[in-house]
Each structure stands twice: as structure tokens, then as C-alpha cells.
Amino acid sequence: MPSQETLYDVADRVATITLNRPDKLNAWTAVMEQEVRTAMCEAERDDNARVIVLTGAGRGFCAGADMSLLQNVADRGVDKSLQDRVLRTSERQAGMRPDFQKKYSYFPAIGKPVIAAINGPSSDWASSLRCTVTSDGPQTLRA
């Protein structure tokens, strides 16, 4: 699974999805959003993975939205490549389960435990990331 801003690895039955923009404290982008969603789907389908860990490369988990990208949108508007990427994303999700259609609420709908391994600083968005842990039933973790 080629990616620009995330890493995906399965070892010892653990799928690890790593936000991989350490130079920007893993600040969230539209590309990262799609890559994390794709990796979560991949991990859920992967019979070699029993649990999913989401973490950040470097010294921070996630600084939140990449504000430099938001400034670019404010200055110049949305570019054609971003519009095309968003449209392709919508088309690609047509065959997904309905609960995977939501922007971020799909994390608790994943059929495997998802653990957020919060390393270092994280934004309010990242620290309130909802992850599923199975024991007697699903629980919500807050970092």
C-alpha cells in the first residue's frame, strides 16, 4: 500500500499505522486522512492482524490540522488536484460499510481493537480520538 504521509506494518499480529510527518509533528492533512482511513480498512481485512495501533513518528503524536495548508486555501482557494482527490475519495468509499462513511466516527466501528499510542504532544482532536478496545464490550479511550 503506497503512501506519502503514513506507514503501515503488520508484525506479531499487530497492525501499526504511523502518522509519518515528524518534521511537522504529524500535522493532519487531507492526504493523511485518506491514508489512515485506507490503512484502517486494510488492517480490518487483514487476517494476520488481531489489533490495530495508531501512533505518530518522531516526538509527537499529532499536532492537529496542518495550518499552513489552511492558510494556502485561504490565500488561493482549493486547487484542482485537491478537488480531484476529494472526488476520488467519495467514489472509492461507495462500496464501504455505512459506518466507514463518517468523517472520523469510523474508528469505533472497526471490528478489531484500535489503540492510540499517544507519544508526545497531541492536539485536542488527537487526544479525543475515539478508539475501540474489546474486553467485555467496546469502550471509548481518551488519551
GROMACS .gro file of N, CA and C in nm:
model
  429
    1MET      N    1   0.085  -0.117   0.000
    1MET     CA    2   0.000   0.000   0.000
    1MET      C    3   0.090   0.124   0.000
    2PRO      N    4   0.109   0.188  -0.115
    2PRO     CA    5   0.194   0.308  -0.120
    2PRO      C    6   0.129   0.424  -0.046
    3SER      N    7   0.211   0.498   0.026
    3SER     CA    8   0.158   0.614   0.098
    3SER      C    9   0.265   0.721   0.107
    4GLN      N   10   0.218   0.844   0.128
    4GLN     CA   11   0.308   0.959   0.138
    4GLN      C   12   0.329   1.003   0.281
    5GLU      N   13   0.224   0.991   0.365
    5GLU     CA   14   0.229   1.053   0.497
    5GLU      C   15   0.200   0.956   0.612
    6THR      N   16   0.188   0.828   0.580
    6THR     CA   17   0.168   0.727   0.683
    6THR      C   18   0.254   0.605   0.652
    7LEU      N   19   0.274   0.524   0.755
    7LEU     CA   20   0.341   0.395   0.738
    7LEU      C   21   0.245   0.288   0.787
    8TYR      N   22   0.249   0.170   0.724
    8TYR     CA   23   0.164   0.059   0.763
    8TYR      C   24   0.252  -0.065   0.773
    9ASP      N   25   0.240  -0.135   0.886
    9ASP     CA   26   0.321  -0.254   0.908
    9ASP      C   27   0.241  -0.352   0.992
   10VAL      N   28   0.258  -0.480   0.965
   10VAL     CA   29   0.199  -0.584   1.048
   10VAL      C   30   0.311  -0.673   1.096
   11ALA      N   31   0.321  -0.687   1.228
   11ALA     CA   32   0.420  -0.774   1.289
   11ALA      C   33   0.361  -0.832   1.417
   12ASP      N   34   0.382  -0.961   1.439
   12ASP     CA   35   0.332  -1.027   1.559
   12ASP      C   36   0.183  -1.005   1.578
   13ARG      N   37   0.108  -1.007   1.467
   13ARG     CA   38  -0.039  -0.995   1.467
   13ARG      C   39  -0.088  -0.857   1.508
   14VAL      N   40   0.003  -0.757   1.507
   14VAL     CA   41  -0.032  -0.619   1.538
   14VAL      C   42  -0.011  -0.534   1.412
   15ALA      N   43  -0.118  -0.469   1.366
   15ALA     CA   44  -0.107  -0.375   1.254
   15ALA      C   45  -0.076  -0.238   1.315
   16THR      N   46   0.034  -0.179   1.271
   16THR     CA   47   0.072  -0.046   1.321
   16THR      C   48   0.059   0.055   1.208
   17ILE      N   49  -0.021   0.158   1.234
   17ILE     CA   50  -0.038   0.268   1.140
   17ILE      C   51   0.032   0.388   1.204
   18THR      N   52   0.131   0.441   1.136
   18THR     CA   53   0.211   0.550   1.191
   18THR      C   54   0.192   0.677   1.109
   19LEU      N   55   0.149   0.783   1.176
   19LEU     CA   56   0.144   0.915   1.112
   19LEU      C   57   0.290   0.954   1.089
   20ASN      N   58   0.327   0.984   0.965
   20ASN     CA   59   0.469   0.997   0.932
   20ASN      C   60   0.504   1.133   0.872
   21ARG      N   61   0.481   1.238   0.950
   21ARG     CA   62   0.528   1.372   0.915
   21ARG      C   63   0.597   1.430   1.039
   22PRO      N   64   0.701   1.364   1.089
   22PRO     CA   65   0.761   1.407   1.216
   22PRO      C   66   0.816   1.548   1.212
   23ASP      N   67   0.857   1.597   1.095
   23ASP     CA   68   0.909   1.733   1.083
   23ASP      C   69   0.799   1.837   1.109
   24LYS      N   70   0.673   1.797   1.097
   24LYS     CA   71   0.558   1.885   1.122
   24LYS      C   72   0.477   1.836   1.241
   25LEU      N   73   0.539   1.758   1.330
   25LEU     CA   74   0.470   1.696   1.444
   25LEU      C   75   0.345   1.621   1.398
   26ASN      N   76   0.355   1.560   1.279
   26ASN     CA   77   0.248   1.479   1.222
   26ASN      C   78   0.117   1.557   1.206
   27ALA      N   79   0.129   1.684   1.171
   27ALA     CA   80   0.011   1.767   1.149
   27ALA      C   81  -0.077   1.702   1.042
   28TRP      N   82  -0.206   1.701   1.068
   28TRP     CA   83  -0.306   1.630   0.988
   28TRP      C   84  -0.332   1.700   0.855
   29THR      N   85  -0.336   1.624   0.747
   29THR     CA   86  -0.366   1.676   0.613
   29THR      C   87  -0.474   1.588   0.550
   30ALA      N   88  -0.527   1.632   0.438
   30ALA     CA   89  -0.627   1.553   0.366
   30ALA      C   90  -0.566   1.423   0.316
   31VAL      N   91  -0.439   1.428   0.274
   31VAL     CA   92  -0.371   1.307   0.229
   31VAL      C   93  -0.359   1.208   0.345
   32MET      N   94  -0.317   1.258   0.461
   32MET     CA   95  -0.303   1.171   0.578
   32MET      C   96  -0.438   1.111   0.616
   33GLU      N   97  -0.542   1.192   0.611
   33GLU     CA   98  -0.676   1.144   0.644
   33GLU      C   99  -0.714   1.024   0.558
   34GLN      N  100  -0.693   1.036   0.428
   34GLN     CA  101  -0.728   0.927   0.337
   34GLN      C  102  -0.638   0.806   0.360
   35GLU      N  103  -0.511   0.829   0.384
   35GLU     CA  104  -0.420   0.717   0.407
   35GLU      C  105  -0.452   0.643   0.536
   36VAL      N  106  -0.489   0.714   0.641
   36VAL     CA  107  -0.526   0.649   0.768
   36VAL      C  108  -0.653   0.567   0.747
   37ARG      N  109  -0.750   0.623   0.681
   37ARG     CA  110  -0.875   0.550   0.654
   37ARG      C  111  -0.847   0.423   0.573
   38THR      N  112  -0.766   0.435   0.469
   38THR     CA  113  -0.731   0.320   0.386
   38THR      C  114  -0.656   0.215   0.468
   39ALA      N  115  -0.563   0.259   0.550
   39ALA     CA  116  -0.487   0.166   0.634
   39ALA      C  117  -0.576   0.097   0.736
   40MET      N  118  -0.672   0.169   0.794
   40MET     CA  119  -0.766   0.108   0.888
   40MET      C  120  -0.848  -0.001   0.818
   41CYS      N  121  -0.894   0.027   0.698
   41CYS     CA  122  -0.969  -0.074   0.621
   41CYS      C  123  -0.882  -0.195   0.592
   42GLU      N  124  -0.760  -0.170   0.551
   42GLU     CA  125  -0.664  -0.277   0.523
   42GLU      C  126  -0.640  -0.362   0.647
   43ALA      N  127  -0.618  -0.298   0.760
   43ALA     CA  128  -0.591  -0.370   0.885
   43ALA      C  129  -0.713  -0.452   0.928
   44GLU      N  130  -0.832  -0.397   0.909
   44GLU     CA  131  -0.952  -0.471   0.948
   44GLU      C  132  -0.969  -0.596   0.863
   45ARG      N  133  -0.934  -0.588   0.736
   45ARG     CA  134  -0.947  -0.704   0.646
   45ARG      C  135  -0.832  -0.804   0.662
   46ASP      N  136  -0.721  -0.761   0.719
   46ASP     CA  137  -0.600  -0.843   0.727
   46ASP      C  138  -0.613  -0.951   0.834
   47ASP      N  139  -0.616  -1.077   0.792
   47ASP     CA  140  -0.628  -1.188   0.887
   47ASP      C  141  -0.503  -1.204   0.973
   48ASN      N  142  -0.391  -1.145   0.931
   48ASN     CA  143  -0.268  -1.153   1.010
   48ASN      C  144  -0.264  -1.050   1.122
   49ALA      N  145  -0.360  -0.959   1.126
   49ALA     CA  146  -0.365  -0.855   1.230
   49ALA      C  147  -0.483  -0.881   1.322
   50ARG      N  148  -0.456  -0.884   1.451
   50ARG     CA  149  -0.563  -0.902   1.550
   50ARG      C  150  -0.595  -0.772   1.622
   51VAL      N  151  -0.503  -0.675   1.619
   51VAL     CA  152  -0.520  -0.547   1.686
   51VAL      C  153  -0.455  -0.440   1.599
   52ILE      N  154  -0.504  -0.316   1.611
   52ILE     CA  155  -0.451  -0.204   1.532
   52ILE      C  156  -0.399  -0.098   1.629
   53VAL      N  157  -0.278  -0.053   1.605
   53VAL     CA  158  -0.219   0.054   1.684
   53VAL      C  159  -0.198   0.174   1.593
   54LEU      N  160  -0.247   0.290   1.636
   54LEU     CA  161  -0.226   0.416   1.564
   54LEU      C  162  -0.130   0.500   1.646
   55THR      N  163  -0.020   0.540   1.584
   55THR     CA  164   0.081   0.618   1.656
   55THR      C  165   0.141   0.724   1.564
   56GLY      N  166   0.229   0.804   1.619
   56GLY     CA  167   0.295   0.909   1.542
   56GLY      C  168   0.445   0.889   1.540
   57ALA      N  169   0.508   0.920   1.427
   57ALA     CA  170   0.653   0.913   1.416
   57ALA      C  171   0.716   1.033   1.486
   58GLY      N  172   0.834   1.015   1.538
   58GLY     CA  173   0.905   1.126   1.599
   58GLY      C  174   0.859   1.157   1.739
   59ARG      N  175   0.865   1.284   1.774
   59ARG     CA  176   0.842   1.324   1.914
   59ARG      C  177   0.700   1.365   1.947
   60GLY      N  178   0.608   1.356   1.851
   60GLY     CA  179   0.470   1.393   1.880
   60GLY      C  180   0.371   1.307   1.805
   61PHE      N  181   0.256   1.286   1.866
   61PHE     CA  182   0.151   1.204   1.803
   61PHE      C  183   0.090   1.277   1.685
   62CYS      N  184   0.028   1.393   1.709
   62CYS     CA  185  -0.036   1.470   1.603
   62CYS      C  186  -0.062   1.612   1.653
   63ALA      N  187  -0.013   1.709   1.580
   63ALA     CA  188  -0.029   1.849   1.620
   63ALA      C  189  -0.165   1.906   1.582
   64GLY      N  190  -0.251   1.826   1.520
   64GLY     CA  191  -0.380   1.875   1.472
   64GLY      C  192  -0.370   1.911   1.325
   65ALA      N  193  -0.461   1.992   1.278
   65ALA     CA  194  -0.464   2.029   1.136
   65ALA      C  195  -0.338   2.105   1.096
   66ASP      N  196  -0.289   2.078   0.977
   66ASP     CA  197  -0.174   2.150   0.924
   66ASP      C  198  -0.221   2.290   0.885
   67MET      N  199  -0.192   2.385   0.969
   67MET     CA  200  -0.241   2.522   0.949
   67MET      C  201  -0.182   2.588   0.825
   68SER      N  202  -0.063   2.546   0.782
   68SER     CA  203  -0.006   2.605   0.661
   68SER      C  204  -0.091   2.568   0.540
   69LEU      N  205  -0.150   2.450   0.538
   69LEU     CA  206  -0.238   2.412   0.428
   69LEU      C  207  -0.366   2.493   0.432
   70LEU      N  208  -0.418   2.518   0.552
   70LEU     CA  209  -0.538   2.601   0.563
   70LEU      C  210  -0.511   2.744   0.517
   71GLN      N  211  -0.392   2.795   0.546
   71GLN     CA  212  -0.356   2.929   0.500
   71GLN      C  213  -0.350   2.933   0.348
   72ASN      N  214  -0.295   2.828   0.287
   72ASN     CA  215  -0.291   2.821   0.140
   72ASN      C  216  -0.431   2.825   0.081
   73VAL      N  217  -0.525   2.753   0.141
   73VAL     CA  218  -0.664   2.753   0.092
   73VAL      C  219  -0.722   2.893   0.107
   74ALA      N  220  -0.696   2.958   0.219
   74ALA     CA  221  -0.748   3.093   0.240
   74ALA      C  222  -0.690   3.191   0.138
   75ASP      N  223  -0.562   3.174   0.107
   75ASP     CA  224  -0.497   3.266   0.013
   75ASP      C  225  -0.535   3.240  -0.132
   76ARG      N  226  -0.541   3.113  -0.170
   76ARG     CA  227  -0.555   3.079  -0.312
   76ARG      C  228  -0.679   2.998  -0.347
   77GLY      N  229  -0.755   2.954  -0.248
   77GLY     CA  230  -0.869   2.867  -0.275
   77GLY      C  231  -0.822   2.722  -0.287
   78VAL      N  232  -0.915   2.632  -0.314
   78VAL     CA  233  -0.884   2.490  -0.325
   78VAL      C  234  -0.833   2.461  -0.465
   79ASP      N  235  -0.716   2.397  -0.474
   79ASP     CA  236  -0.659   2.369  -0.606
   79ASP      C  237  -0.727   2.247  -0.670
   80LYS      N  238  -0.706   2.234  -0.799
   80LYS     CA  239  -0.770   2.128  -0.879
   80LYS      C  240  -0.732   1.989  -0.830
   81SER      N  241  -0.607   1.967  -0.793
   81SER     CA  242  -0.565   1.833  -0.751
   81SER      C  243  -0.634   1.792  -0.621
   82LEU      N  244  -0.654   1.888  -0.529
   82LEU     CA  245  -0.726   1.857  -0.405
   82LEU      C  246  -0.872   1.826  -0.436
   83GLN      N  247  -0.934   1.903  -0.524
   83GLN     CA  248  -1.072   1.875  -0.562
   83GLN      C  249  -1.084   1.736  -0.623
   84ASP      N  250  -0.991   1.701  -0.711
   84ASP     CA  251  -0.993   1.568  -0.774
   84ASP      C  252  -0.975   1.458  -0.670
   85ARG      N  253  -0.884   1.479  -0.575
   85ARG     CA  254  -0.858   1.380  -0.470
   85ARG      C  255  -0.983   1.359  -0.385
   86VAL      N  256  -1.052   1.466  -0.350
   86VAL     CA  257  -1.174   1.456  -0.269
   86VAL      C  258  -1.282   1.380  -0.346
   87LEU      N  259  -1.296   1.410  -0.474
   87LEU     CA  260  -1.396   1.341  -0.554
   87LEU      C  261  -1.364   1.192  -0.568
   88ARG      N  262  -1.237   1.158  -0.590
   88ARG     CA  263  -1.197   1.017  -0.598
   88ARG      C  264  -1.223   0.947  -0.466
   89THR      N  265  -1.197   1.016  -0.355
   89THR     CA  266  -1.221   0.958  -0.223
   89THR      C  267  -1.367   0.920  -0.208
   90SER      N  268  -1.459   1.007  -0.250
   90SER     CA  269  -1.601   0.979  -0.238
   90SER      C  270  -1.639   0.858  -0.323
   91GLU      N  271  -1.586   0.850  -0.444
   91GLU     CA  272  -1.616   0.737  -0.531
   91GLU      C  273  -1.563   0.607  -0.472
   92ARG      N  274  -1.442   0.610  -0.418
   92ARG     CA  275  -1.379   0.491  -0.364
   92ARG      C  276  -1.455   0.438  -0.243
   93GLN      N  277  -1.524   0.522  -0.169
   93GLN     CA  278  -1.594   0.480  -0.049
   93GLN      C  279  -1.731   0.420  -0.079
   94ALA      N  280  -1.772   0.421  -0.204
   94ALA     CA  281  -1.906   0.374  -0.238
   94ALA      C  282  -1.932   0.232  -0.192
   95GLY      N  283  -1.832   0.144  -0.193
   95GLY     CA  284  -1.852   0.005  -0.153
   95GLY      C  285  -1.826  -0.023  -0.006
   96MET      N  286  -1.793   0.080   0.070
   96MET     CA  287  -1.761   0.061   0.213
   96MET      C  288  -1.886   0.050   0.298
   97ARG      N  289  -1.866  -0.009   0.414
   97ARG     CA  290  -1.974  -0.018   0.512
   97ARG      C  291  -2.024   0.123   0.546
   98PRO      N  292  -2.153   0.137   0.579
   98PRO     CA  293  -2.208   0.270   0.609
   98PRO      C  294  -2.135   0.341   0.724
   99ASP      N  295  -2.091   0.267   0.826
   99ASP     CA  296  -2.024   0.333   0.938
   99ASP      C  297  -1.885   0.382   0.902
  100PHE      N  298  -1.828   0.334   0.792
  100PHE     CA  299  -1.700   0.385   0.746
  100PHE      C  300  -1.718   0.512   0.663
  101GLN      N  301  -1.841   0.551   0.635
  101GLN     CA  302  -1.868   0.669   0.555
  101GLN      C  303  -1.853   0.798   0.637
  102LYS      N  304  -1.856   0.789   0.767
  102LYS     CA  305  -1.847   0.907   0.852
  102LYS      C  306  -1.704   0.958   0.855
  103LYS      N  307  -1.690   1.087   0.877
  103LYS     CA  308  -1.559   1.151   0.872
  103LYS      C  309  -1.459   1.088   0.969
  104TYR      N  310  -1.490   1.083   1.097
  104TYR     CA  311  -1.398   1.025   1.195
  104TYR      C  312  -1.463   0.922   1.285
  105SER      N  313  -1.592   0.906   1.278
  105SER     CA  314  -1.659   0.814   1.370
  105SER      C  315  -1.642   0.668   1.330
  106TYR      N  316  -1.568   0.641   1.225
  106TYR     CA  317  -1.549   0.502   1.184
  106TYR      C  318  -1.454   0.426   1.276
  107PHE      N  319  -1.370   0.495   1.353
  107PHE     CA  320  -1.276   0.425   1.442
  107PHE      C  321  -1.347   0.326   1.535
  108PRO      N  322  -1.451   0.365   1.607
  108PRO     CA  323  -1.518   0.269   1.695
  108PRO      C  324  -1.593   0.158   1.621
  109ALA      N  325  -1.618   0.176   1.491
  109ALA     CA  326  -1.691   0.076   1.414
  109ALA      C  327  -1.601  -0.034   1.361
  110ILE      N  328  -1.472  -0.019   1.373
  110ILE     CA  329  -1.378  -0.119   1.324
  110ILE      C  330  -1.393  -0.245   1.408
  111GLY      N  331  -1.391  -0.359   1.343
  111GLY     CA  332  -1.416  -0.486   1.411
  111GLY      C  333  -1.299  -0.542   1.488
  112LYS      N  334  -1.191  -0.468   1.500
  112LYS     CA  335  -1.074  -0.510   1.577
  112LYS      C  336  -1.042  -0.400   1.678
  113PRO      N  337  -0.977  -0.437   1.787
  113PRO     CA  338  -0.937  -0.332   1.883
  113PRO      C  339  -0.842  -0.231   1.816
  114VAL      N  340  -0.866  -0.103   1.843
  114VAL     CA  341  -0.778   0.003   1.793
  114VAL      C  342  -0.724   0.077   1.915
  115ILE      N  343  -0.594   0.085   1.922
  115ILE     CA  344  -0.527   0.151   2.035
  115ILE      C  345  -0.451   0.271   1.981
  116ALA      N  346  -0.476   0.387   2.038
  116ALA     CA  347  -0.399   0.506   2.002
  116ALA      C  348  -0.279   0.513   2.097
  117ALA      N  349  -0.161   0.495   2.043
  117ALA     CA  350  -0.037   0.503   2.121
  117ALA      C  351   0.011   0.647   2.112
  118ILE      N  352  -0.036   0.729   2.206
  118ILE     CA  353  -0.008   0.873   2.205
  118ILE      C  354   0.134   0.896   2.256
  119ASN      N  355   0.220   0.940   2.169
  119ASN     CA  356   0.358   0.969   2.206
  119ASN      C  357   0.382   1.118   2.194
  120GLY      N  358   0.415   1.181   2.303
  120GLY     CA  359   0.445   1.324   2.298
  120GLY      C  360   0.321   1.409   2.279
  121PRO      N  361   0.340   1.533   2.230
  121PRO     CA  362   0.231   1.627   2.216
  121PRO      C  363   0.123   1.580   2.120
  122SER      N  364   0.000   1.616   2.151
  122SER     CA  365  -0.111   1.589   2.059
  122SER      C  366  -0.213   1.702   2.073
  123SER      N  367  -0.286   1.727   1.966
  123SER     CA  368  -0.386   1.833   1.966
  123SER      C  369  -0.512   1.785   2.037
  124ASP      N  370  -0.607   1.876   2.057
  124ASP     CA  371  -0.735   1.836   2.115
  124ASP      C  372  -0.802   1.731   2.028
  125TRP      N  373  -0.793   1.747   1.894
  125TRP     CA  374  -0.851   1.648   1.805
  125TRP      C  375  -0.788   1.513   1.832
  126ALA      N  376  -0.657   1.507   1.836
  126ALA     CA  377  -0.588   1.379   1.852
  126ALA      C  378  -0.614   1.320   1.989
  127SER      N  379  -0.617   1.403   2.092
  127SER     CA  380  -0.634   1.348   2.226
  127SER      C  381  -0.776   1.300   2.251
  128SER      N  382  -0.872   1.341   2.168
  128SER     CA  383  -1.008   1.291   2.186
  128SER      C  384  -1.043   1.185   2.083
  129LEU      N  385  -0.942   1.135   2.012
  129LEU     CA  386  -0.962   1.031   1.913
  129LEU      C  387  -1.029   0.911   1.979
  130ARG      N  388  -1.137   0.867   1.919
  130ARG     CA  389  -1.211   0.755   1.977
  130ARG      C  390  -1.157   0.626   1.920
  131CYS      N  391  -1.113   0.538   2.008
  131CYS     CA  392  -1.061   0.410   1.967
  131CYS      C  393  -1.136   0.300   2.039
  132THR      N  394  -1.149   0.187   1.974
  132THR     CA  395  -1.222   0.076   2.031
  132THR      C  396  -1.125  -0.020   2.098
  133VAL      N  397  -1.162  -0.065   2.216
  133VAL     CA  398  -1.087  -0.169   2.287
  133VAL      C  399  -1.189  -0.274   2.326
  134THR      N  400  -1.158  -0.400   2.298
  134THR     CA  401  -1.252  -0.503   2.338
  134THR      C  402  -1.208  -0.568   2.468
  135SER      N  403  -1.302  -0.583   2.558
  135SER     CA  404  -1.285  -0.663   2.679
  135SER      C  405  -1.416  -0.738   2.687
  136ASP      N  406  -1.510  -0.688   2.765
  136ASP     CA  407  -1.645  -0.744   2.764
  136ASP      C  408  -1.731  -0.673   2.661
  137GLY      N  409  -1.681  -0.569   2.602
  137GLY     CA  410  -1.755  -0.492   2.503
  137GLY      C  411  -1.674  -0.371   2.464
  138PRO      N  412  -1.718  -0.295   2.364
  138PRO     CA  413  -1.641  -0.177   2.322
  138PRO      C  414  -1.638  -0.071   2.430
  139GLN      N  415  -1.527  -0.005   2.439
  139GLN     CA  416  -1.508   0.106   2.531
  139GLN      C  417  -1.447   0.222   2.454
  140THR      N  418  -1.463   0.341   2.505
  140THR     CA  419  -1.402   0.457   2.443
  140THR      C  420  -1.283   0.500   2.528
  141LEU      N  421  -1.169   0.514   2.463
  141LEU     CA  422  -1.048   0.560   2.532
  141LEU      C  423  -1.026   0.705   2.501
  142ARG      N  424  -0.982   0.780   2.597
  142ARG     CA  425  -0.939   0.918   2.574
  142ARG      C  426  -0.797   0.930   2.626
  143ALA      N  427  -0.712   0.981   2.539
  143ALA     CA  428  -0.571   0.994   2.577
  143ALA      C  429  -0.552   1.105   2.677
   0.00000   0.00000   0.00000
